[in-house]
Short mmCIF file of C-alpha atoms in Angstrom, two decimals:
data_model
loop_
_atom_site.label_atom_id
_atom_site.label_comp_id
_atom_site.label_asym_id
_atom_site.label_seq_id
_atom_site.Cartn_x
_atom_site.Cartn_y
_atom_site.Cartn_z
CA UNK A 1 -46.80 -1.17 -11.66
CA UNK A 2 -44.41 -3.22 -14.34
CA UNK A 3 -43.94 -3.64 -17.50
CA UNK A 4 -42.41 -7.68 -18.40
CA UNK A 5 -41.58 -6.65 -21.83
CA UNK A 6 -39.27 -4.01 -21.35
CA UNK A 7 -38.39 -4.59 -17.56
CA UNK A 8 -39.45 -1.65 -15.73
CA UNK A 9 -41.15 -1.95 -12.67
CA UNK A 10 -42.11 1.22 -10.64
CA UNK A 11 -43.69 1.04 -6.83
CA UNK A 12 -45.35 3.79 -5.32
CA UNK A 13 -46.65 4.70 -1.96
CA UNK A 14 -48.69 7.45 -0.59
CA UNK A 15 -49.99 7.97 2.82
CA UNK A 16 -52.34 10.70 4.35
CA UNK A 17 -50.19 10.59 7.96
CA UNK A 18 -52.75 13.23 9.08
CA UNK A 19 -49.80 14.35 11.61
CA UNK A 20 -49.42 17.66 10.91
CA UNK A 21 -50.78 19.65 12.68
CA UNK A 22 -50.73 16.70 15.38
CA UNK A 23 -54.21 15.39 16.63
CA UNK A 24 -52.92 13.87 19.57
CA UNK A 25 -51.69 14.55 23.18
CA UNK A 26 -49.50 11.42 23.15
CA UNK A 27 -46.82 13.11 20.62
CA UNK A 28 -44.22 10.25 21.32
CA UNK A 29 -46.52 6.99 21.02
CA UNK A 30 -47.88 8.35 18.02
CA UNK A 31 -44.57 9.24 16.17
CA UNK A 32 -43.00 5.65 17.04
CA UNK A 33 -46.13 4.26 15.39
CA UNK A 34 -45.64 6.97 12.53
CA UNK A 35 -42.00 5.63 11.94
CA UNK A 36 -42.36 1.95 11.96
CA UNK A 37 -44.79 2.68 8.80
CA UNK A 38 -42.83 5.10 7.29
CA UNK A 39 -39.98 2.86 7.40
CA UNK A 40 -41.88 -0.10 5.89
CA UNK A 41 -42.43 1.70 3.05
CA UNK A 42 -39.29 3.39 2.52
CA UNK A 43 -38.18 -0.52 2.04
CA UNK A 44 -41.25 -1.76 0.30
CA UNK A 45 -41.59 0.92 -2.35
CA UNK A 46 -39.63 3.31 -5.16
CA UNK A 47 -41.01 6.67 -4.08
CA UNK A 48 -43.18 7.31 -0.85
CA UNK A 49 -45.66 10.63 -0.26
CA UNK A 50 -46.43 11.42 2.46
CA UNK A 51 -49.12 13.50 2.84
CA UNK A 52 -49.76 16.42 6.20
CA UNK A 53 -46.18 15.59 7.03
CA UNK A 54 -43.37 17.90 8.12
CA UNK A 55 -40.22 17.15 7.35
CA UNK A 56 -37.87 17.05 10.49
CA UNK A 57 -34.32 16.11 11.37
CA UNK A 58 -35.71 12.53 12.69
CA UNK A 59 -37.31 11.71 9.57
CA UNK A 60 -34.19 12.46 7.96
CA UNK A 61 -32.35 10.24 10.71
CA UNK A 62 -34.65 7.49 10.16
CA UNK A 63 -33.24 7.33 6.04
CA UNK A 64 -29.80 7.25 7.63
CA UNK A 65 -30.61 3.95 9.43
CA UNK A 66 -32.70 2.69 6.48
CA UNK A 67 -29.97 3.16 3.77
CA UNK A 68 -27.42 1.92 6.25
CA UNK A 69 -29.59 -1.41 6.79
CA UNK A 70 -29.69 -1.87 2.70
CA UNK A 71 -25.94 -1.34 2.64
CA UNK A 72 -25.89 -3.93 5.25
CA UNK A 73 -27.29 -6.38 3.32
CA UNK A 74 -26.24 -5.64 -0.16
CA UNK A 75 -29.92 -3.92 -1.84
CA UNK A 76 -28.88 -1.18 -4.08
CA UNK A 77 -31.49 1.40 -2.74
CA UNK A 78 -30.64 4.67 -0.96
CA UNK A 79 -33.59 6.51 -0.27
CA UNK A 80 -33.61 10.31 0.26
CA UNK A 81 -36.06 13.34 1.11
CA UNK A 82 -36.58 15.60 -2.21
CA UNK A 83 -36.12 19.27 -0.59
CA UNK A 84 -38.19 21.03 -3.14
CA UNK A 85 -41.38 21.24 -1.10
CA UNK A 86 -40.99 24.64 0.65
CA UNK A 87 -42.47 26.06 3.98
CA UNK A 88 -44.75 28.26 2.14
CA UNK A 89 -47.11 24.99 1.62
CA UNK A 90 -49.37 25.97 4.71
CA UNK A 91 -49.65 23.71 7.74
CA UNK A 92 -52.73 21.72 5.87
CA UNK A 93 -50.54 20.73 3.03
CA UNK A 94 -47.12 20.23 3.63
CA UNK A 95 -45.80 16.99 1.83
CA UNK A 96 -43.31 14.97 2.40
CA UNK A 97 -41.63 12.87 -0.63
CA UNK A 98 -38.79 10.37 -0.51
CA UNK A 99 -37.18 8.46 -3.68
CA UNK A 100 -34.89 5.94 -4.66
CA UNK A 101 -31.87 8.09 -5.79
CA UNK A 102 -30.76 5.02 -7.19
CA UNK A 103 -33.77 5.29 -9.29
CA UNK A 104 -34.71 8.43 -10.50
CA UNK A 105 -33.45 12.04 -10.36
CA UNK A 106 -35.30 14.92 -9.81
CA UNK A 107 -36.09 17.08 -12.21
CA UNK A 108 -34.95 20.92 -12.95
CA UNK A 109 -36.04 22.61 -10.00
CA UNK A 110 -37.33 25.61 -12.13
CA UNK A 111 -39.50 23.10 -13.67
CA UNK A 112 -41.08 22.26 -10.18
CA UNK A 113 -43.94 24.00 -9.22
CA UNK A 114 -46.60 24.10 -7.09
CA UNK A 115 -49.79 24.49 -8.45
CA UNK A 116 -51.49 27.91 -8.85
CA UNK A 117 -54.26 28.01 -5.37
CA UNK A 118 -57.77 27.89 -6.27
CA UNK A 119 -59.49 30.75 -5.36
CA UNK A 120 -63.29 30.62 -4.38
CA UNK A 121 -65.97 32.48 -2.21
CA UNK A 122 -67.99 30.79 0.39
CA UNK A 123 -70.55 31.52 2.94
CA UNK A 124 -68.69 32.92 5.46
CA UNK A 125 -66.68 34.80 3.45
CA UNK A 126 -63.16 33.85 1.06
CA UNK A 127 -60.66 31.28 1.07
CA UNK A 128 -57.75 29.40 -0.96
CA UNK A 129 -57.75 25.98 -1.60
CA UNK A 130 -55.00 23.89 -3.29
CA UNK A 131 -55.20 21.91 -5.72
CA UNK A 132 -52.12 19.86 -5.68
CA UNK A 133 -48.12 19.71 -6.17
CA UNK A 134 -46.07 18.56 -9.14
CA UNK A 135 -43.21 16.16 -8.74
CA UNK A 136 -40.69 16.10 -11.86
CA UNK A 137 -38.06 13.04 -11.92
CA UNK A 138 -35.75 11.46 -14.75
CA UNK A 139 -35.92 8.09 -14.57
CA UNK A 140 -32.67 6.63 -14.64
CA UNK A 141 -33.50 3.12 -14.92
CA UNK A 142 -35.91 3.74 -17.95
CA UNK A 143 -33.58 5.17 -19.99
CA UNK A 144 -34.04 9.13 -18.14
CA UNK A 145 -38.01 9.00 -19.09
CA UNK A 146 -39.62 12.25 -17.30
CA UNK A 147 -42.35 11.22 -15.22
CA UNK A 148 -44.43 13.67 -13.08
CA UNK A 149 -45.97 12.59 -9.70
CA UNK A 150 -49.16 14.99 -8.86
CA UNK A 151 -49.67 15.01 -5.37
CA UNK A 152 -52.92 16.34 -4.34
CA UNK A 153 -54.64 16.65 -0.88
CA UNK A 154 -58.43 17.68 -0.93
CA UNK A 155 -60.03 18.74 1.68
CA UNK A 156 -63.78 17.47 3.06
CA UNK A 157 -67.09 18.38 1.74
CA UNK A 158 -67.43 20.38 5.19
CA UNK A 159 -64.79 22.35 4.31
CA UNK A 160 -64.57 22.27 0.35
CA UNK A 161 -68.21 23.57 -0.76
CA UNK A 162 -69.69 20.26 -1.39
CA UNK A 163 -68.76 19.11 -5.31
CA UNK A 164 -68.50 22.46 -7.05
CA UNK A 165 -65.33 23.63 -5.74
CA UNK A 166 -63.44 19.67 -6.23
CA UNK A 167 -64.82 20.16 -10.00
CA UNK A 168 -63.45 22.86 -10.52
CA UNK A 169 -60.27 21.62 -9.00
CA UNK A 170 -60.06 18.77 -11.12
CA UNK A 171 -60.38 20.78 -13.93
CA UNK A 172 -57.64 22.90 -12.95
CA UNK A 173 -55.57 19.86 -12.39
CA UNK A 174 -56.53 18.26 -15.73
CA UNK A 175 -55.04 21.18 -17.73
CA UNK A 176 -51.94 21.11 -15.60
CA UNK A 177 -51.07 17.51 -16.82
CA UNK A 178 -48.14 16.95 -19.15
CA UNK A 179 -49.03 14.21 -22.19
CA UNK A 180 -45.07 14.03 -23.08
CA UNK A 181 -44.07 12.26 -20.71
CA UNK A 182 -45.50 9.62 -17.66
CA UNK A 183 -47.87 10.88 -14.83
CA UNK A 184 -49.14 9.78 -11.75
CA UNK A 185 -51.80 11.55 -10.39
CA UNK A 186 -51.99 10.41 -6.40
CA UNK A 187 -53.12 11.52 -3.03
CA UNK A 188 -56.08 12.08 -0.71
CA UNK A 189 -59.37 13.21 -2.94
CA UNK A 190 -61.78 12.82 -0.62
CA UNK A 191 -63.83 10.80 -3.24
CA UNK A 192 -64.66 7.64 -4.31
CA UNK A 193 -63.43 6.51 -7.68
CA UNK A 194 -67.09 7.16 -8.94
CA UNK A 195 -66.92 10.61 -7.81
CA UNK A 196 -68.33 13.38 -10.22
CA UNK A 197 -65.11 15.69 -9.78
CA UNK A 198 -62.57 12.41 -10.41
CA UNK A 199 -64.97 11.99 -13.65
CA UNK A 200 -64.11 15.70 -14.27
CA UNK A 201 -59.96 14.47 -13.93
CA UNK A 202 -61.03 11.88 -16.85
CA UNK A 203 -59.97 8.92 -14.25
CA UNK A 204 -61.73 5.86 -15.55
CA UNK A 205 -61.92 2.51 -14.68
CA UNK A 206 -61.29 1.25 -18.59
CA UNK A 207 -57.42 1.49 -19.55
CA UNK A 208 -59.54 1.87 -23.27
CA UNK A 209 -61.31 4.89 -22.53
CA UNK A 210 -58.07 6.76 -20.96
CA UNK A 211 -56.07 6.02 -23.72
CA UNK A 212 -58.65 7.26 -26.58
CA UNK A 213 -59.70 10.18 -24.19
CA UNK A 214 -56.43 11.52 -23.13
CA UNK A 215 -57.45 10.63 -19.51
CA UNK A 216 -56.06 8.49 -16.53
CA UNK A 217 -56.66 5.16 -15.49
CA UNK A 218 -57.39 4.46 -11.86
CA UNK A 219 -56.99 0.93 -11.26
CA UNK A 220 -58.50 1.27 -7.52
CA UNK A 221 -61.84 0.77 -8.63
CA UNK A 222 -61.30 -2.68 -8.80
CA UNK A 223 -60.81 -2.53 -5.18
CA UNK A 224 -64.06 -0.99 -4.02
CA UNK A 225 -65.92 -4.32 -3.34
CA UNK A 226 -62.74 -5.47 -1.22
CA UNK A 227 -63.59 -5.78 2.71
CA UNK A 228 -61.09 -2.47 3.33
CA UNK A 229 -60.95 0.66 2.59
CA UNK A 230 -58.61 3.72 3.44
CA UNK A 231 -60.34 5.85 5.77
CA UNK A 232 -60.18 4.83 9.46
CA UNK A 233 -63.09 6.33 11.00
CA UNK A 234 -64.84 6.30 14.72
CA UNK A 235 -68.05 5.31 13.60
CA UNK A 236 -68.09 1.58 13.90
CA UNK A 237 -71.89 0.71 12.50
CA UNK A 238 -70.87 2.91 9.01
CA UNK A 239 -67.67 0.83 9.08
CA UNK A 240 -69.16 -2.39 9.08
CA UNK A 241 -71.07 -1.83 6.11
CA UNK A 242 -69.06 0.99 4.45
CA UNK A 243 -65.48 0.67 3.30
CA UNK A 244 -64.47 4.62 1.58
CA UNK A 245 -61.57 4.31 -0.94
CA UNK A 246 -60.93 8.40 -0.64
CA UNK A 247 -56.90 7.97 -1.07
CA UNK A 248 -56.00 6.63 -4.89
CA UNK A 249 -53.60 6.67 -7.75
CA UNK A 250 -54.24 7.11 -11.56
CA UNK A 251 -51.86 6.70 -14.80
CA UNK A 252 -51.76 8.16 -17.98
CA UNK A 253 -51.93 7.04 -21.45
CA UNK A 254 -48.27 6.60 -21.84
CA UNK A 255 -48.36 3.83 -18.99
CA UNK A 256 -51.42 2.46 -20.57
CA UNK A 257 -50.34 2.55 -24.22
CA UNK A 258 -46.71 0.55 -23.10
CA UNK A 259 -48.96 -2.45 -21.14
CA UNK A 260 -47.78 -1.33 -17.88
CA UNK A 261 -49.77 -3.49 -14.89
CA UNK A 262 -50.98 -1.73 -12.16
CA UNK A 263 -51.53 -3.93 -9.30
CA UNK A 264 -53.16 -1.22 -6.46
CA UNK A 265 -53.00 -2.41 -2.93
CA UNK A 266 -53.85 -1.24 0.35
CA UNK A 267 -51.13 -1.13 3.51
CA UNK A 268 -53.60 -2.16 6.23
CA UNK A 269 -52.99 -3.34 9.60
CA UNK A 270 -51.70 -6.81 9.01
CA UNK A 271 -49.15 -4.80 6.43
CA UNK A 272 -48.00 -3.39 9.78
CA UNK A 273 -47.84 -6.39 11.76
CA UNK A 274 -45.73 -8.56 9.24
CA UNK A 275 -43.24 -5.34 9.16
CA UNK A 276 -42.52 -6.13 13.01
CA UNK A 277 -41.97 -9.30 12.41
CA UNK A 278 -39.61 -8.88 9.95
CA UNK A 279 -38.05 -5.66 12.04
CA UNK A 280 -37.29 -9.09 14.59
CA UNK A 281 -35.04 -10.43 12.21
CA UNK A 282 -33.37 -7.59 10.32
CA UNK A 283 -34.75 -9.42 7.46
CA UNK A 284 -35.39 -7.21 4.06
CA UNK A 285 -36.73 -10.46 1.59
#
């Protein structure tokens, strides 16, 4: 997102790794794929989430080489992990987040919090569910504006009582917001954009509508009729008529009342494959 008239541009990427716990017997193959794409967008974007991700001494090797590679070629960019995300996430949620220090600042860490669990009671008996984590940052290139990133990871309808339980989330979620300052609201719903509990959030297509209501824009719903989506699943005949746009980011009505653009796109594979062609080269244009 950008804003021409007062030259602030932010970029933002999340991505549901779906690595932790791991899914896969080949742990190596699938962790050398994990980095190359975790590297492209610690050089493509501001601030990266990474969501089911533990944080590990190679991730943290893999900044070493990055920043050394923009020192290399003169980008001022050094990207680093923000500790605050504890252990006591639970296997299902941990979260990794890593920002341009060069940037932004987080915030005081007794203002980040996780948010309170959801409690609920289903069939076969109780259970917690989250409803998401709160990023504070200053924003040293806009003048040390606070900004809060709200990471949120929902789980399936299988596992999340069908729509009654995400409603209830989002309503949770919606009181948690802060209208002082910018918010992002990003992450792995589970949901279309036209999903009931996202109406719930007030995310709207209309940048009108979230500025009168208080709400949040989500500019991904001018991506639903695009030949993607951000779910890779097995079954091949729902893919070729079915794209799901479950992972998405919304702004607030400070972004939309100071004409900032939001220009949502989606890393697919050809993303991927111009990365390794550029990895060929060293090249960071």
């Amino acid at each position: 997102m950008a804003n021409e008239q007062n030259k602030q541009s932010l970029i933002v990427a999340w991505w549901n790794t779906s690595r932790n716990p791991p899914r896969q017997k080949r742990k190596h193959a699938v962790w050398s794929r994990v980095y190359s794409v975790v590297k492209k967008l610690c050089c493509d974007s501001d601030i990266v989430f990474l969501g089911e991700y533990l944080i590990e001494d190679r991730l943290r090797k893999l900044l070493d080489e990055i920043n050394s590679r923009f020192r290399r070629h003169g980008i001022d960019k050094e990207m680093m992990i923000d500790g605050r995300v504890t252990e006591e996430i639970g296997d299902d949620f941990r979260m990794a987040c890593i920002f341009n220090r060069r940037m932004m600042v987080p915030g005081d860490v007794q203002d980040f919090r996780c948010y309170q669990d959801l409690f609920c009671e289903d069939a076969e008996g109780d259970d917690y569910y989250r409803v998401g984590i709160r990023f504070p940052f200053f924003m040293l290139s806009w003048g040390a504006a606070k900004i809060d990133f709200v990471a949120s990871h929902w789980s399936q309808y299988s596992e999340m009582d069908s729509n009654e339980v995400k409603i209830e989330a989002a309503c949770q979620l919606r009181r948690c917001l802060s209208a002082d300052r910018y918010v992002i609201a990003l992450g792995d719903y589970n949901l279309e954009p036209y999903g009931h509990a996202l109406a719930t959030l007030g995310a709207t297509r209309s940048e009108q509508y979230a500025f009168d209501h208080e709400g949040l824009y989500n500019p991904f719903w001018r991506l639903l009729n695009d030949e993607n989506g951000t779910l890779r699943a097995t079954n091949k005949r729902m893919l070729k008529t079915y794209f799901p746009l479950f992972d998405q980011m919304m702004c607030n009505r400070t972004f939309v009342s100071e004409k900032f653009k939001c220009n949502p796109e989606i890393c697919d594979k050809e993303y991927i494959k111009k990365h390794r062609k550029r990895q060929k080269t060293d090249d960071f244009e």
